[in-house]
Tab-separated table of C-alpha atoms and ligand atoms in Angstrom:
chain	number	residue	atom	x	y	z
I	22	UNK	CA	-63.704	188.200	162.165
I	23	UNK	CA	-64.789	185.220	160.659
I	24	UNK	CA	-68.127	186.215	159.184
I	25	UNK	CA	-65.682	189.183	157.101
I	26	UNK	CA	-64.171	186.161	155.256
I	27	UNK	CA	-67.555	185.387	153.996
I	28	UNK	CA	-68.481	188.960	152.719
I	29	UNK	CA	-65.381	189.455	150.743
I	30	UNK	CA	-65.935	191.207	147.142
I	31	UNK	CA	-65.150	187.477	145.298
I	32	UNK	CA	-67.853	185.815	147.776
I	33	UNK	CA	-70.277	188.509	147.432
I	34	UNK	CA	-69.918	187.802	143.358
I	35	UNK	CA	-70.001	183.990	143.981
I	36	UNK	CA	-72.862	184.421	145.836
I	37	UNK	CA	-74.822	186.642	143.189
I	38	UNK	CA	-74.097	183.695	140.037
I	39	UNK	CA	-75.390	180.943	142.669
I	40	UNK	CA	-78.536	182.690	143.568
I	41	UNK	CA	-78.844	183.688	139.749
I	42	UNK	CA	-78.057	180.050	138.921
I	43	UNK	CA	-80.608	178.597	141.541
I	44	UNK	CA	-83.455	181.090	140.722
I	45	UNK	CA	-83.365	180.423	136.948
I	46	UNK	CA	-82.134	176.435	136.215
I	47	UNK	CA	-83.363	175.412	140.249
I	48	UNK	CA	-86.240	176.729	141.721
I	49	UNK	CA	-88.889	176.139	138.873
I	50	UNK	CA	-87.939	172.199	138.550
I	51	UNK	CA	-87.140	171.355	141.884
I	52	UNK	CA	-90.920	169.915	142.524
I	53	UNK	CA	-90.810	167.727	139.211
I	54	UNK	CA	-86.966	166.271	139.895
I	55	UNK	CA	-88.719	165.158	143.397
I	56	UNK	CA	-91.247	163.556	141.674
I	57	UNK	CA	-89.376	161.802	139.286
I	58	UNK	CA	-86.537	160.717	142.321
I	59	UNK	CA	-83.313	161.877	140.651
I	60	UNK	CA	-81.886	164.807	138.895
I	61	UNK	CA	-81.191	164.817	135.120
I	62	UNK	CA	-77.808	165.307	133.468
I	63	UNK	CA	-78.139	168.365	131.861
I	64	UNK	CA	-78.418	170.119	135.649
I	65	UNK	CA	-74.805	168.745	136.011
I	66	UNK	CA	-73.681	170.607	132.353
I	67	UNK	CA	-75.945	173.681	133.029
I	68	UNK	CA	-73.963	174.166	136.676
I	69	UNK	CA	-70.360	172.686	134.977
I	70	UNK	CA	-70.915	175.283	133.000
I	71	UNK	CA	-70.672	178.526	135.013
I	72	UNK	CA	-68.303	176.987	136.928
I	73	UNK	CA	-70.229	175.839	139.764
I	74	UNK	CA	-69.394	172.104	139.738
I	75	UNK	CA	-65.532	173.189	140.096
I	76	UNK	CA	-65.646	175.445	142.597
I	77	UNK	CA	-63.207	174.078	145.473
I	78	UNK	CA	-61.017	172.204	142.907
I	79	UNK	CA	-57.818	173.368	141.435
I	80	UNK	CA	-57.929	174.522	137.812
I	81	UNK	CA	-55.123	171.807	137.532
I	82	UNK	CA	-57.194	169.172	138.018
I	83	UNK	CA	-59.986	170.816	135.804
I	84	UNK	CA	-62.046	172.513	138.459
I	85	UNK	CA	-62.470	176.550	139.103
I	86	UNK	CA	-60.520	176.858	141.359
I	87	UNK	CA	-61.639	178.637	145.318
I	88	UNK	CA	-61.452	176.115	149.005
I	89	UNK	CA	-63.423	175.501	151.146
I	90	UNK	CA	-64.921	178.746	152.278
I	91	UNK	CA	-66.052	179.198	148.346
I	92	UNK	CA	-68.029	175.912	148.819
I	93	UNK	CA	-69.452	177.054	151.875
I	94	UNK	CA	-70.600	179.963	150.134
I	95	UNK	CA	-72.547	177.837	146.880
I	96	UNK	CA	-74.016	175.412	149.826
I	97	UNK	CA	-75.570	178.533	151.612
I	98	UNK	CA	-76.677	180.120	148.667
I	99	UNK	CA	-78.313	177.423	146.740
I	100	UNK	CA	-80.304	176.771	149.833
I	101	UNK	CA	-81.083	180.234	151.024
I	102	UNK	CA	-82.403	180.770	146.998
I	103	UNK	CA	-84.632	178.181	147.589
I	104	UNK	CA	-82.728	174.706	146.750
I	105	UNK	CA	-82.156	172.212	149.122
I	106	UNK	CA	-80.237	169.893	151.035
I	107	UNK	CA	-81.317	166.901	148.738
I	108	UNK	CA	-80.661	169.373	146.174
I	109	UNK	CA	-77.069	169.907	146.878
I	110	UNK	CA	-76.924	165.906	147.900
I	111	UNK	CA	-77.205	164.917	143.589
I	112	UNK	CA	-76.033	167.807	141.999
I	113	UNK	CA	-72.367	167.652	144.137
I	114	UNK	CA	-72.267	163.882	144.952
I	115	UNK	CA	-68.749	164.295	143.073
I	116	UNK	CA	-67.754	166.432	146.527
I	117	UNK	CA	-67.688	163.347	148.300
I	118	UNK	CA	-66.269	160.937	145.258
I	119	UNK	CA	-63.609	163.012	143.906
I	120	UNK	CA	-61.588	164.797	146.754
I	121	UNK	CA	-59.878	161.177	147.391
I	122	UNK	CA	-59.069	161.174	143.509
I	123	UNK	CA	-57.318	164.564	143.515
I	124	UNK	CA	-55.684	163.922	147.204
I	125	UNK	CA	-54.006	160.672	145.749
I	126	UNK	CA	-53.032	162.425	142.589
I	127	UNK	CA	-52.642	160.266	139.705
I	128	UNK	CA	-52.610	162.385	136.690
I	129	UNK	CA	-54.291	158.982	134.547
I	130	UNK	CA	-57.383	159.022	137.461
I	131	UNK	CA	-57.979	162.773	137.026
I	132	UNK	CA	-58.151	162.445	133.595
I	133	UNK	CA	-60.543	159.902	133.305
I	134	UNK	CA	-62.639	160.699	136.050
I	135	UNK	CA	-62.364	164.552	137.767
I	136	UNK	CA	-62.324	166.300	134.572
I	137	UNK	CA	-65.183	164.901	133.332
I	138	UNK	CA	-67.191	164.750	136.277
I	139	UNK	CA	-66.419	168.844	137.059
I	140	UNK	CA	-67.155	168.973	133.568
I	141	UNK	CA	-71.026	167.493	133.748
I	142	UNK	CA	-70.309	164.638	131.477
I	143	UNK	CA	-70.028	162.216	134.621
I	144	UNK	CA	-71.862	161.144	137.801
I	145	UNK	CA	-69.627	159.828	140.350
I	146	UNK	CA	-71.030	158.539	143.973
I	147	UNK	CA	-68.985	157.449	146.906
I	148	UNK	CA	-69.759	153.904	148.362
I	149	UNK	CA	-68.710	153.192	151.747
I	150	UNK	CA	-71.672	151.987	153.439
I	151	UNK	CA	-72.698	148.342	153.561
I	152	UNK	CA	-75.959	146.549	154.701
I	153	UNK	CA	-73.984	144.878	157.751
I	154	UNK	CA	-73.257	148.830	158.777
I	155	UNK	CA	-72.083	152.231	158.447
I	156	UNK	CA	-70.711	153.633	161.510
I	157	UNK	CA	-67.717	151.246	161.650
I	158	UNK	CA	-65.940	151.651	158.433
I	159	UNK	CA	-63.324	149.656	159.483
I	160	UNK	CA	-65.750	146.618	159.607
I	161	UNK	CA	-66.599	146.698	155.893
I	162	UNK	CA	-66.566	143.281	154.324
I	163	UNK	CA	-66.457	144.278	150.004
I	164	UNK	CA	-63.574	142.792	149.066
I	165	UNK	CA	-61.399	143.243	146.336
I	166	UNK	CA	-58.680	140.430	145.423
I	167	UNK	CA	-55.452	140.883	143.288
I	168	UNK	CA	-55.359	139.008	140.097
I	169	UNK	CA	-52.576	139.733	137.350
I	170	UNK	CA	-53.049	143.455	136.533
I	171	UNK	CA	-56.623	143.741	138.117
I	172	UNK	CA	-58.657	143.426	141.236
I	173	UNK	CA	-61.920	140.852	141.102
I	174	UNK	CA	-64.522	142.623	143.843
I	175	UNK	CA	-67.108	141.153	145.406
I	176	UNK	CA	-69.500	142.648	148.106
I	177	UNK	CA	-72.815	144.986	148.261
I	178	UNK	CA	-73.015	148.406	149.342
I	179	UNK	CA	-76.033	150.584	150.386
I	180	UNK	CA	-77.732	153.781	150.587
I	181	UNK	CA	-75.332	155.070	148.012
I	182	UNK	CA	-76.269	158.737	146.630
I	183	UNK	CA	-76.382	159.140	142.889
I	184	UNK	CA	-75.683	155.387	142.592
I	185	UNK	CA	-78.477	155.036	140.262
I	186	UNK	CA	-77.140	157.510	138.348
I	187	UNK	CA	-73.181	157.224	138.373
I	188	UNK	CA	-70.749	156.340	135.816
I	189	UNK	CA	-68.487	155.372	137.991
I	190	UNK	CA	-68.204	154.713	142.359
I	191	UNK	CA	-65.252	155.435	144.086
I	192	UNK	CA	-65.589	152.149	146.518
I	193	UNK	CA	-64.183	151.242	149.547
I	194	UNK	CA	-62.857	147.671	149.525
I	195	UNK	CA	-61.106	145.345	151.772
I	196	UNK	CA	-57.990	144.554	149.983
I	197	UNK	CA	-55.818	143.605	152.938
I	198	UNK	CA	-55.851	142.315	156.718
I	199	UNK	CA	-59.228	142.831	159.085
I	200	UNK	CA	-59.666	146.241	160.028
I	201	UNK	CA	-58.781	149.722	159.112
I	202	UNK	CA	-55.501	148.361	157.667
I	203	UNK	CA	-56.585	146.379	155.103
I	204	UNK	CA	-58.814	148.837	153.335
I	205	UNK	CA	-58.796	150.256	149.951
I	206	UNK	CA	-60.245	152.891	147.676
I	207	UNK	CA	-60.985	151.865	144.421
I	208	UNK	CA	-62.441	153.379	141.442
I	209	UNK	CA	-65.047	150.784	139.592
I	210	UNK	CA	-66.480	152.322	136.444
I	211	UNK	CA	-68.312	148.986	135.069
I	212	UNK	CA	-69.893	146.155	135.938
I	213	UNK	CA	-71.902	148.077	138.809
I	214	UNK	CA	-75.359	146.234	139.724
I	215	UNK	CA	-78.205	149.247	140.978
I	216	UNK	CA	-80.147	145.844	143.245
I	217	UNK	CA	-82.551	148.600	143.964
I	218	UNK	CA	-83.320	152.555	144.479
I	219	UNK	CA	-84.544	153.267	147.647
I	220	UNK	CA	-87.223	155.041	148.712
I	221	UNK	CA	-86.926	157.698	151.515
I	222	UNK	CA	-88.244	159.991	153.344
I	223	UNK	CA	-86.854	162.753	152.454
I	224	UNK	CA	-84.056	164.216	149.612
I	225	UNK	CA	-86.242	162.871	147.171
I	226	UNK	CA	-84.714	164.291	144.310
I	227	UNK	CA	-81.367	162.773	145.378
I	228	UNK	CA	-81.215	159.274	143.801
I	229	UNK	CA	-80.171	156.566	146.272
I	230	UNK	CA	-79.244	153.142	145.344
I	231	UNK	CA	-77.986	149.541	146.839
I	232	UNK	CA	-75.406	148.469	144.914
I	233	UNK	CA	-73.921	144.802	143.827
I	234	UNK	CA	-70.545	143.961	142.530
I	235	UNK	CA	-70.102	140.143	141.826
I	236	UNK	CA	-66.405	139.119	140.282
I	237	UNK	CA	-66.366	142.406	138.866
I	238	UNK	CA	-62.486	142.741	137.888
I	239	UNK	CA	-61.232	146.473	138.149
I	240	UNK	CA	-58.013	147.093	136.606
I	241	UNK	CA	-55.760	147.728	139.181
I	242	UNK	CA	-54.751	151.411	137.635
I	243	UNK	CA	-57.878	152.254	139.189
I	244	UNK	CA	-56.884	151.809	142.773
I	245	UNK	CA	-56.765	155.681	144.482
I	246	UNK	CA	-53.699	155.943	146.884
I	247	UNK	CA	-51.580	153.124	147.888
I	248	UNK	CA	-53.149	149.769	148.386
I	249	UNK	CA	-54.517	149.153	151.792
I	250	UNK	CA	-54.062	153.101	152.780
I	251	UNK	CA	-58.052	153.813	151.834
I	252	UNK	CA	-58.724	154.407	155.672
I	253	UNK	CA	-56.609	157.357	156.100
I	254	UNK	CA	-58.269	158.990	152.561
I	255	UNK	CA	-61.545	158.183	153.415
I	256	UNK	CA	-61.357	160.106	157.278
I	257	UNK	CA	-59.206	162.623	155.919
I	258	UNK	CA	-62.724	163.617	153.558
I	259	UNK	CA	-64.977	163.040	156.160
I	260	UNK	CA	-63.814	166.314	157.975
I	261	UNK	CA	-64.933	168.454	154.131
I	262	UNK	CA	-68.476	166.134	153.743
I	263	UNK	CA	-69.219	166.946	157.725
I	264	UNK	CA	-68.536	170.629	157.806
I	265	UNK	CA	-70.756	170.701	154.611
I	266	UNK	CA	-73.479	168.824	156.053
I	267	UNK	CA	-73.137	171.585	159.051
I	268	UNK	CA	-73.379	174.018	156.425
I	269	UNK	CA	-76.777	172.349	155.216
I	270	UNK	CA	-78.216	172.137	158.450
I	271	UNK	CA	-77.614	175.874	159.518
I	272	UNK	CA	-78.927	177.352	155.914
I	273	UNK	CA	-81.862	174.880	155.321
I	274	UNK	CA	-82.652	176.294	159.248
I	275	UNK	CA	-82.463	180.029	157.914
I	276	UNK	CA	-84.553	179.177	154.865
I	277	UNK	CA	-86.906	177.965	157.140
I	278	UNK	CA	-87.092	181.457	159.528
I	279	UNK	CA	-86.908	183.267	156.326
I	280	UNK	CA	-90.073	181.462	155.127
I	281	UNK	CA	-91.358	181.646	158.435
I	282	UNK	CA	-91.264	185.331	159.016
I	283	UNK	CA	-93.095	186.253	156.070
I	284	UNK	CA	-95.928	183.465	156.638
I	285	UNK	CA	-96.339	184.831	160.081
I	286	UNK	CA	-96.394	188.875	159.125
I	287	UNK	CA	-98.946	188.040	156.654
I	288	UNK	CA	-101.546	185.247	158.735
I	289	UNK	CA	-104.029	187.263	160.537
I	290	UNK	CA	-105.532	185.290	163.766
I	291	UNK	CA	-108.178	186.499	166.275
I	292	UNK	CA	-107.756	190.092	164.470
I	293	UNK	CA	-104.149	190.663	163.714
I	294	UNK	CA	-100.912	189.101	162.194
I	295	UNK	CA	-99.524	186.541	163.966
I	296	UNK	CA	-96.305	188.456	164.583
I	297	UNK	CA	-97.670	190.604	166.850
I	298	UNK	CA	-98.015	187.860	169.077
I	299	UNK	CA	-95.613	188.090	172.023
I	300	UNK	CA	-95.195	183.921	171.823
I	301	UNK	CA	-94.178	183.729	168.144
I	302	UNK	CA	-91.630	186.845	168.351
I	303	UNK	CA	-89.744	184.893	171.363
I	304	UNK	CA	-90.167	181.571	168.965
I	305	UNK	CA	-88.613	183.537	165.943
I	306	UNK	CA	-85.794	185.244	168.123
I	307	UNK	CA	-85.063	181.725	169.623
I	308	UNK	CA	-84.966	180.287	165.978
I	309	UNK	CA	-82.860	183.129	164.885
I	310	UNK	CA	-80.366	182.488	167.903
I	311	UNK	CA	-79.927	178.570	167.236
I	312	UNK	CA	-78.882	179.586	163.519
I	313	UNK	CA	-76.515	182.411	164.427
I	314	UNK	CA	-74.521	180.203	166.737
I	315	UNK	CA	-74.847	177.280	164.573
I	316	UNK	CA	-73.287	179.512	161.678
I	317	UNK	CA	-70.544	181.495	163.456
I	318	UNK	CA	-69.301	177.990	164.730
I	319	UNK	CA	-69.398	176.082	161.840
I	320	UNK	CA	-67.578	179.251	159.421
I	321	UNK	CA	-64.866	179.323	162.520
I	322	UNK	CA	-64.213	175.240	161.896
I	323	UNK	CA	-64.785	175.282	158.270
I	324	UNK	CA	-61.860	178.369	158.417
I	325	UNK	CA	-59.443	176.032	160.494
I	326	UNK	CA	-59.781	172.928	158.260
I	327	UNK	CA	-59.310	175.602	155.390
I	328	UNK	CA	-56.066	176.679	157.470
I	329	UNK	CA	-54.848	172.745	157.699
I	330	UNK	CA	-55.494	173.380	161.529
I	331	UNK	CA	-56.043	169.900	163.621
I	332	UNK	CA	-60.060	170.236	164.129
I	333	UNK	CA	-61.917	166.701	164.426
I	334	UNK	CA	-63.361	167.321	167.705
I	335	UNK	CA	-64.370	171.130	166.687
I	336	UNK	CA	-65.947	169.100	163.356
I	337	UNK	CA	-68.111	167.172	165.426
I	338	UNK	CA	-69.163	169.863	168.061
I	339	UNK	CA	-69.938	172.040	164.875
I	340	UNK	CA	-71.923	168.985	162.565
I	341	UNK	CA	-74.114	167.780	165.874
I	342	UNK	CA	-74.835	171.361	167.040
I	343	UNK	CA	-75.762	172.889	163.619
I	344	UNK	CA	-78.057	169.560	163.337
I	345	UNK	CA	-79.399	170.383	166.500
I	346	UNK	CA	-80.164	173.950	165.743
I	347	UNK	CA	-81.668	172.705	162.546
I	348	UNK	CA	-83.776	170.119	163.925
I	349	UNK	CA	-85.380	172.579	166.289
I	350	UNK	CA	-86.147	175.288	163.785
I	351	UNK	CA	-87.779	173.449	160.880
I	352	UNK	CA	-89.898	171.625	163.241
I	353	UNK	CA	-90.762	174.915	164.917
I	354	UNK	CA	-91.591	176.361	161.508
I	355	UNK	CA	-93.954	173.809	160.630
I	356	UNK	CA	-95.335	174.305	163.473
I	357	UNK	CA	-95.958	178.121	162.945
I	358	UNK	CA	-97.407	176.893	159.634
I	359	UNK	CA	-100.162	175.442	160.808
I	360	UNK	CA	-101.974	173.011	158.535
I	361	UNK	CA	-100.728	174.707	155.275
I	362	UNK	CA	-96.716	173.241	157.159
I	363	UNK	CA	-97.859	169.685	156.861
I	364	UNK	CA	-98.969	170.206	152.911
I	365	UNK	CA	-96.936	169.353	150.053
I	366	UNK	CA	-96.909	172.647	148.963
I	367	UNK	CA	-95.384	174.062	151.630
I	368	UNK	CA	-91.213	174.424	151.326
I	369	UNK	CA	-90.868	174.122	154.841
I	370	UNK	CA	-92.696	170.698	155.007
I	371	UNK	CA	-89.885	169.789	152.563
I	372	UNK	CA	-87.045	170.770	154.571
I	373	UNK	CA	-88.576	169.119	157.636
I	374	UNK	CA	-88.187	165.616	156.013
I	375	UNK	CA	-84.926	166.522	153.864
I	376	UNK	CA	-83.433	167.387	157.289
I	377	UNK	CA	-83.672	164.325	159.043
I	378	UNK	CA	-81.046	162.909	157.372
I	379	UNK	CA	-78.158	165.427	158.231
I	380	UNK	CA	-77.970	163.540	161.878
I	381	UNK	CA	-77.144	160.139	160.110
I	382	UNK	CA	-75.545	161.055	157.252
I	383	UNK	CA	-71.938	161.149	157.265
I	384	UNK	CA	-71.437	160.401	161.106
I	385	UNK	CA	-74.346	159.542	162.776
I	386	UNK	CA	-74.718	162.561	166.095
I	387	UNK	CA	-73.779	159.364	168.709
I	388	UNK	CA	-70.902	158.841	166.224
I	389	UNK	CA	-69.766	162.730	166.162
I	390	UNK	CA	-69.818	162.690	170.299
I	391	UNK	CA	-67.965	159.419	170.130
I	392	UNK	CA	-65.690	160.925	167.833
I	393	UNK	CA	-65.069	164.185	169.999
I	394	UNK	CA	-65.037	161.679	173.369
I	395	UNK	CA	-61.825	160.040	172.127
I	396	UNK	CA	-60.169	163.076	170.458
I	397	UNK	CA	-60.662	165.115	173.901
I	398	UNK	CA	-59.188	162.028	175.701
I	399	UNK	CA	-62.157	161.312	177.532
I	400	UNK	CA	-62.649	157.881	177.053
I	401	UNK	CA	-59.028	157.433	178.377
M	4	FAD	C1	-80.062	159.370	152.232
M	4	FAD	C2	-78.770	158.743	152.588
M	4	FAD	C3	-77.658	158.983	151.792
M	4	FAD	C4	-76.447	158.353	152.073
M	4	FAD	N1	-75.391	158.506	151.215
M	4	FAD	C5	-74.286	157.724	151.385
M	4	FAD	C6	-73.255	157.685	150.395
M	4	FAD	O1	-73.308	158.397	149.372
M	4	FAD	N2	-72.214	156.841	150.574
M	4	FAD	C7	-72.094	156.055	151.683
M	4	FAD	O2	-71.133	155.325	151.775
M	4	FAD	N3	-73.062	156.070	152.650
M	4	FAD	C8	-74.146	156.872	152.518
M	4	FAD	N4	-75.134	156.877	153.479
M	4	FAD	C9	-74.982	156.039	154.655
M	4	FAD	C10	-74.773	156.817	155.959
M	4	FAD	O3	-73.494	157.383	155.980
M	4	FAD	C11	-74.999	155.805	157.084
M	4	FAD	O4	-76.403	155.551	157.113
M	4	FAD	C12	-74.527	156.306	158.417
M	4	FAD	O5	-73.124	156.376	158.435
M	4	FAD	C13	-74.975	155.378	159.564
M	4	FAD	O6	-74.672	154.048	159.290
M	4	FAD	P1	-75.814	152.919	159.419
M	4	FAD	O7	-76.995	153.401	158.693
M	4	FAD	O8	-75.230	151.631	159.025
M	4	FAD	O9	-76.183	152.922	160.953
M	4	FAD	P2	-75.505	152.030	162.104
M	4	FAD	O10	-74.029	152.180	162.028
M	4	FAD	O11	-76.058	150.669	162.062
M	4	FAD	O12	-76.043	152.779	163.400
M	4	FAD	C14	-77.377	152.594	163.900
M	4	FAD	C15	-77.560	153.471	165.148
M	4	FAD	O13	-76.621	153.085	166.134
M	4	FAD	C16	-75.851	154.188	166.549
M	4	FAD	N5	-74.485	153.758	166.837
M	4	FAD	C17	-73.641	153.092	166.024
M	4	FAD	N6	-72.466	152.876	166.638
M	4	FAD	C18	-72.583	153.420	167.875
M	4	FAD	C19	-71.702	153.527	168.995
M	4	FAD	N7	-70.445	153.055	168.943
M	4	FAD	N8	-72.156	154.146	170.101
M	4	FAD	C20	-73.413	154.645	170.151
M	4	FAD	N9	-74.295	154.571	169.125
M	4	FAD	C21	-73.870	153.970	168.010
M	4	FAD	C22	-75.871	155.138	165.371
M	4	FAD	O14	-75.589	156.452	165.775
M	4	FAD	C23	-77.289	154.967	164.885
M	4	FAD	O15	-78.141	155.750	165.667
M	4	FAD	C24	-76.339	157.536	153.230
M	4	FAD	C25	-77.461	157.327	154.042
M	4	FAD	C26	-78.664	157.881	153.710
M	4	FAD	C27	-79.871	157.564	154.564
């Protein structure tokens, strides 16, 4: 079964030194780092450090080695130990900005950036996104023109996470031709405007910026992957950042029960707990359901893409159904909160807002079905 792969003796240790790691260096700042809107370096060294920010990178390449599965595992953890989404968003931003690095493989690239970065010395943030849209990637209009032995970029991206923070952006540009043809990756590690951090309503200890590039020139050793093949890189990651975002949605959604359960065994209404009510048992078992099917799905896809196995459509089914169960279960345990859910002190309140996000993010849920529609041949 599935869920065995997830309870081996190496995952049940990985496990224990993420919880350890979240209880001690996590849990007692999270409420300040959301205050201040971003999370400070010395996280990144502290979780470099016992090998966290390397887990699911080869040693080669300077990481700890493990897949996917292993970063299933830390995602799951660090919520269920009381982290978060927007947690996991800053600390492993590199998750989405290195992968294309490695993929590509130029030894030069890994040494200036993935080393460092899995060693906590650098930020890294992926910038796709642009003010004109997200959805259609293909569309993007940052360009990035060949002169001599560099590239001179122009263009503006948005909603970029850790962008206030990062060293260096691995950026999608338009090098070539209109659509998904004539795009690039390319690493720019100076010259990066922050126009602005935005404010959101939720992952608020996740630093998100717009940013500007204006006849920036990028030497062209920084381009990842041949020029004008960026399109294939960039989908080919998109099938790792969904899964995880699955993962996010189905763990922030047993935090929540989790929290839930314990608030209603210990509020006493008209004479007794709450969980003796008939009504809030079926509410908890439905809760409970949403997240075991959400969970067994999204292990079985994140086990194919570990196996190389052809899975888009399964990606989507798995990212817009774990959002769904999500969606319904933090709002539900709010709701069995009472007041003290729409306080600032109450965790669930903060996964009710950080969750929002994990329906846009990534692939937006229309997006996903869109996705699945063609890949099934329904839109044939
Ligand atoms: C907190 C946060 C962090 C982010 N981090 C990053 C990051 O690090 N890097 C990055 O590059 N981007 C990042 N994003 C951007 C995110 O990926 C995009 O917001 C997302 O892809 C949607 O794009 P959009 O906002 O331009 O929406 P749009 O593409 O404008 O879509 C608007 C609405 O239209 C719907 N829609 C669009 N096309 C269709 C269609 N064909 N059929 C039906 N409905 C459709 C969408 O589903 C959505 O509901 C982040 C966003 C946020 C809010």
């Amino acid at each position: 079964m599935t869920a065995d792969l997830f309870d081996t003796p190496e995952r049940r240790d990985l496990r224990a030194t993420v919880r350890k790691f979240t209880e001690r260096e996590i849990v007692p700042h999270l409420d300040d780092w959301e205050r201040a809107g971003e999370l400070p370096r010395d996280l990144h060294r502290a979780a470099a450090k016992v090998g966290l920010l390397g887990i699911g990178f080869a040693e080669e390449v300077g990481g700890s080695g493990g897949g996917l599965l292993d970063s299933v595992v830390v995602t799951e953890e660090i919520i269920q130990a009381g982290g978060s989404s927007g947690l996991i968003a800053g600390l492993f931003t590199h998750g989405i900005a290195l992968p294309h690095i490695v993929d590509a493989g130029d030894p030069d690239l890994i040494d200036r950036f993935v080393r460092p970065t899995l060693d906590g010395e650098l930020i890294g943030a992926l910038a796709i996104t642009e003010p004109d849209g997200g959805s259609d990637v293909a569309a993007l209009r940052t360009t990035a023109v060949r002169d001599g032995d560099d590239f001179i970029v122009n263009g503006t991206k948005t909603f970029i996470t850790s962008g206030a923070r990062a060293d260096f952006v691995t950026t999608a540009v338009r090098t070539g031709g209109p659509g998904y043809e004539g795009i690039s990756l390319l690493v720019i590690d100076r010259g990066i405007d922050v126009v602005r951090r935005l404010e959101k309503m939720g992952w608020h200890c996740s630093d998100t910026a717009e940013l500007s590039f204006v006849d920036i020139r990028v030497p062209a050793k920084n381009l990842v992957g041949p020029e004008n093949g960026g399109f294939a890189l960039v989908m080919r990651q998109f099938q790792v950042e969904r899964i995880t975002m699955a993962v996010e949605a189905y763990a922030t959604a047993q935090r929540c029960l989790d929290l839930t359960l314990a608030y209603v065994r210990s509020r006493e209404t008209f004479g007794k707990p709450l969980v003796k009510r008939q009504l809030v048992t079926h509410k908890l078992v439905e809760m409970a359901q949403r997240i075991d099917l959400a969970r067994s799905y999204t292990r079985e896809v994140a086990a194919m893409i570990a196996d190389g196995r052809e899975c888009v459509a399964q990606v989507c089914f798995a990212k817009n159904a774990a959002v769904a169960a999500c969606d319904h279960v933090v709002d539900e345990a709010v709701q069995l909160h009472g007041g003290f859910g729409y306080l600032r002190d109450a965790e669930v309140e903060r996964h009710y807002r950080d969750s929002r996000i994990l329906g846009i993010g990534g692939g937006t849920n229309e997006v996903m079905a869109e996705l699945a529609a063609r890949r099934l041949g329904f839109t044939a």
